[in-house]
GROMACS .gro file of C-alpha atoms in nm:
model
  125
    1MET     CA    1   8.573  -0.077  -2.837
    2ASP     CA    2   8.712   0.258  -3.017
    3VAL     CA    3   8.486   0.462  -3.229
    4ASN     CA    4   8.695   0.557  -3.497
    5ASN     CA    5   8.694   0.564  -3.895
    6THR     CA    6   8.870   0.219  -3.933
    7LEU     CA    7   8.579   0.030  -3.809
    8ALA     CA    8   8.288  -0.095  -4.023
    9PRO     CA    9   7.983   0.116  -4.012
   10SER     CA   10   7.778  -0.148  -3.772
   11GLU     CA   11   8.093  -0.176  -3.553
   12LYS     CA   12   8.114   0.204  -3.518
   13LEU     CA   13   7.710   0.186  -3.444
   14SER     CA   14   7.739  -0.091  -3.186
   15SER     CA   15   8.042   0.106  -3.025
   16ILE     CA   16   7.800   0.414  -2.996
   17VAL     CA   17   7.525   0.195  -2.865
   18VAL     CA   18   7.767   0.077  -2.599
   19LYS     CA   19   7.870   0.425  -2.488
   20GLY     CA   20   7.520   0.561  -2.447
   21MET     CA   21   7.435   0.220  -2.233
   22GLN     CA   22   7.740   0.309  -2.028
   23GLU     CA   23   7.652   0.656  -1.968
   24LYS     CA   24   7.343   0.532  -1.768
   25LYS     CA   25   7.522   0.286  -1.565
   26ALA     CA   26   7.379  -0.034  -1.751
   27SER     CA   27   7.505  -0.332  -1.645
   28ASP     CA   28   7.641  -0.689  -1.816
   29ILE     CA   29   7.661  -0.530  -2.131
   30VAL     CA   30   7.748  -0.790  -2.412
   31VAL     CA   31   7.790  -0.699  -2.802
   32MET     CA   32   7.707  -1.003  -2.984
   33ASP     CA   33   7.875  -1.029  -3.332
   34LEU     CA   34   7.636  -1.197  -3.581
   35ARG     CA   35   7.805  -1.136  -3.888
   36LYS     CA   36   7.913  -1.495  -3.931
   37VAL     CA   37   7.611  -1.651  -3.809
   38LYS     CA   38   7.391  -1.789  -4.078
   39ASN     CA   39   7.029  -1.616  -4.145
   40ALA     CA   40   7.122  -1.360  -3.876
   41ILE     CA   41   6.865  -1.061  -3.875
   42ALA     CA   42   7.149  -0.810  -3.777
   43ASP     CA   43   7.520  -0.757  -3.763
   44PHE     CA   44   7.516  -0.690  -3.400
   45PHE     CA   45   7.298  -0.699  -3.096
   46VAL     CA   46   7.417  -0.502  -2.803
   47VAL     CA   47   7.226  -0.626  -2.488
   48CYS     CA   48   7.239  -0.481  -2.141
   49SER     CA   49   7.044  -0.481  -1.815
   50GLY     CA   50   6.892  -0.215  -1.591
   51ASN     CA   51   6.740  -0.212  -1.248
   52SER     CA   52   6.441  -0.027  -1.269
   53ASP     CA   53   6.185   0.146  -1.512
   54THR     CA   54   6.328   0.464  -1.456
   55GLN     CA   55   6.686   0.323  -1.552
   56LEU     CA   56   6.579   0.148  -1.845
   57ASP     CA   57   6.404   0.486  -1.994
   58ALA     CA   58   6.726   0.647  -1.925
   59ILE     CA   59   6.944   0.397  -2.102
   60ALA     CA   60   6.708   0.389  -2.411
   61ASP     CA   61   6.729   0.761  -2.422
   62ALA     CA   62   7.116   0.779  -2.379
   63VAL     CA   63   7.155   0.513  -2.642
   64ASP     CA   64   6.910   0.714  -2.886
   65GLU     CA   65   7.061   1.034  -2.809
   66GLU     CA   66   7.434   0.933  -2.851
   67VAL     CA   67   7.348   0.757  -3.179
   68HIS     CA   68   7.160   1.067  -3.328
   69LYS     CA   69   7.448   1.304  -3.204
   70ILE     CA   70   7.729   1.119  -3.348
   71LEU     CA   71   7.545   0.942  -3.664
   72ASP     CA   72   7.248   1.161  -3.699
   73GLN     CA   73   7.046   0.833  -3.721
   74ASN     CA   74   6.709   0.743  -3.541
   75PRO     CA   75   6.626   0.391  -3.464
   76TRP     CA   76   6.417   0.207  -3.741
   77HIS     CA   77   6.173   0.040  -3.496
   78GLN     CA   78   6.146   0.054  -3.117
   79GLU     CA   79   5.941  -0.182  -2.864
   80GLY     CA   80   5.887  -0.212  -2.497
   81LYS     CA   81   5.865   0.163  -2.405
   82ALA     CA   82   5.530   0.091  -2.248
   83ASN     CA   83   5.619  -0.217  -2.044
   84LYS     CA   84   5.943  -0.138  -1.904
   85GLU     CA   85   6.061  -0.508  -1.903
   86TRP     CA   86   6.252  -0.533  -2.236
   87MET     CA   87   6.319  -0.265  -2.458
   88LEU     CA   88   6.467  -0.246  -2.788
   89LEU     CA   89   6.576   0.001  -3.032
   90ASP     CA   90   6.639  -0.122  -3.389
   91TYR     CA   91   6.899   0.022  -3.610
   92VAL     CA   92   6.875  -0.243  -3.883
   93ASP     CA   93   7.252  -0.346  -3.860
   94VAL     CA   94   7.259  -0.316  -3.478
   95VAL     CA   95   6.977  -0.384  -3.255
   96ALA     CA   96   7.006  -0.254  -2.872
   97HIS     CA   97   6.810  -0.496  -2.624
   98ILE     CA   98   6.796  -0.334  -2.284
   99PHE     CA   99   6.628  -0.585  -2.006
  100LYS     CA  100   6.520  -0.576  -1.663
  101LYS     CA  101   6.767  -0.814  -1.494
  102ASP     CA  102   6.501  -1.089  -1.439
  103LYS     CA  103   6.346  -1.092  -1.786
  104ARG     CA  104   6.702  -1.084  -1.926
  105ASP     CA  105   6.721  -1.441  -1.741
  106PHE     CA  106   6.406  -1.563  -1.864
  107TYR     CA  107   6.451  -1.471  -2.236
  108ALA     CA  108   6.813  -1.584  -2.204
  109ILE     CA  109   6.900  -1.402  -2.586
  110GLU     CA  110   7.258  -1.483  -2.561
  111ASN     CA  111   7.182  -1.854  -2.572
  112LEU     CA  112   6.960  -1.819  -2.835
  113TRP     CA  113   7.238  -1.683  -3.094
  114GLY     CA  114   7.497  -1.916  -2.942
  115ASP     CA  115   7.715  -1.926  -3.259
  116ALA     CA  116   7.773  -1.552  -3.214
  117GLU     CA  117   8.085  -1.405  -3.104
  118ILE     CA  118   8.032  -1.251  -2.766
  119THR     CA  119   8.222  -0.969  -2.621
  120GLU     CA  120   8.165  -0.879  -2.244
  121ILE     CA  121   8.181  -0.510  -2.171
  122GLN     CA  122   8.342  -0.407  -1.839
  123ASP     CA  123   8.136  -0.241  -1.600
  124ILE     CA  124   8.202   0.092  -1.510
  125SER     CA  125   8.224   0.186  -1.162
   0.00000   0.00000   0.00000
């Protein structure tokens, strides 16, 4: 995904969220395009996995910093910083979900929004 001016605002934001996740070596990143899904609560979900409490914190912080640096935008809502199993950064049109691997399998968020167009992002080695 290219972060340029030809993208819709929510597409640009989702690309920036991906960049923040990649900076902290998040794994299994997927971008779920919900714009054609009836009753969707956002344009995009960006979902990733992390291996530890420390990595989940680092991913969330990197996403927050990247979005603030490029778009001067803060999350409208955040959840999960205390329990470190599923962290959520809600930017209204784009929601970042940062899971511990086992919790991601348990909640299977990709399956809940089966009509979404899902793009898998290659892990950076």
